[in-house]
């Protein structure tokens, strides 16, 4: 069997297995209630069973190198699919993501595996600018974006809470997995809240009272997933009626786990004496196999998904979209649940000492009036002559335009700097239709920095953005980019950074954004699929122009660095494959601690920080 045959077999398996027994549901078929989908990646035992299969696939591929081993692994996955297609597909995707030989196989895009989501997304996009609809429906375009859903699904494939197998029955969580679980979801919330602001909606409220009715319901209109009726609340459920019909999980147990975690945060330590820090807190809250005690702290986040998925189910056999990572973010309650989960992290962070920024490098950006920086600007790529050509020298252009004699002029006053970035609705071909999606113009950040030392200075450039009305809410800051740059000794450097290289997005960034299904020749290819969708890098903004604040901070890379740089995937959300997370500072730094003197006043006074006001304007269609 040739490699292309083996790859085709993987595509066929994954496009037929995840929708329903007997074949993939096509976009033009009616969406009806499908047979129950027994597998949930949020149920520990289910994920363990899937990972055991992944482990077996790895062992098979290890035993026979090359195409034959991969083909044998696929044969094993196909056998398992007869029993539980969702479980086997999830296992196969984890094999492809985590095994060096497996990573030569493709994972079809979520919209290829479940083409009916494209139609739902197209309908939601049609409502993007309507004001006469249900408020929560105004955000449906964001929640149903196929690439955003794929990002969430894939992230959980990269970071399974029961650990990654090694082909020999050993399962290990990855470096800082508990912390990245909290951070990645916190960043999704920051983005969602920003879109809510643009739509005139309040920020997401936490679902912290497990007895309270949830006023708003949700109708997914998606085969295999039931409605969540309005005014329903969590109730005792049988999380696994097929395998464990006698197992009952009670809301009071769920409350006890919530309270135990809160007690640990208040005490600063878990019951066994282990300190609460961000990684152990994430592990205990999700929970993962690295939890200090699952008997004591339970499985709060995961079983919250299950409780909320079963709300509308009379028999606990049918479930809503909260059941699966590929569908959960569609339901507004996902965001309420995750705000509650994030509140644990926030509460812990608030109890820590604020930062004094005493380890800042001897590098400075100049301030300008009104707390703005003279050394930060953005430019639309279309206004940079020649920038569309391959091999364009950004650094030379930056130096020519913003360096030399121009150094004394505020960067934002120099052409082609702009005060406004633009977004619009574009369309791409997907599942046989023309799918509208949010897109933005390419742009670059321009950062000028002066190294005051006689030696070269390696810095990490951290770029965040927040809606102007939310700058004092440290949780509102969205990470836009993070990268390394070297400044020469006693020099003034113009740093130009194209948006397409952002550390948070799936790479390479392509336009129109396409979920890549064919991995490249290198073994880390599928890992590269991890990351936020490029088309959603910029918040939508408003037709009038929505004010935002950009923050650029330069930190000492010799302190930050933990390993070699990677060009692949999202460094911020996915770390480095099977290695240490590539930034020694806590994720979200510097917004991961309280600012007793206010966010913008504090940051404006730090010499290695530049703040800059910009506007994001959403251009109407047509
Ligand atoms: Cu998640």
Coordinates of C-alpha atoms and ligand atoms in Angstrom, one line a residue, residues 42 152 155-156 181 184-185 301 305 325 334 338, ligand 1:
X42 CA -15.5 15.1 28.8
X152 CA -11.5 24.2 20.2
X155 CA -6.8 22.0 21.2
X156 CA -8.4 19.3 23.3
X181 CA -6.1 24.9 29.7
X184 CA -6.5 29.2 26.2
X185 CA -10.1 29.3 27.4
X301 CA -15.1 21.5 34.4
X305 CA -20.0 20.0 30.4
X325 CA -15.4 19.5 22.1
X334 CA -20.4 27.1 27.2
X338 CA -16.1 28.8 31.2
Ligands
LIG1 CU1 -12.5 23.5 26.0

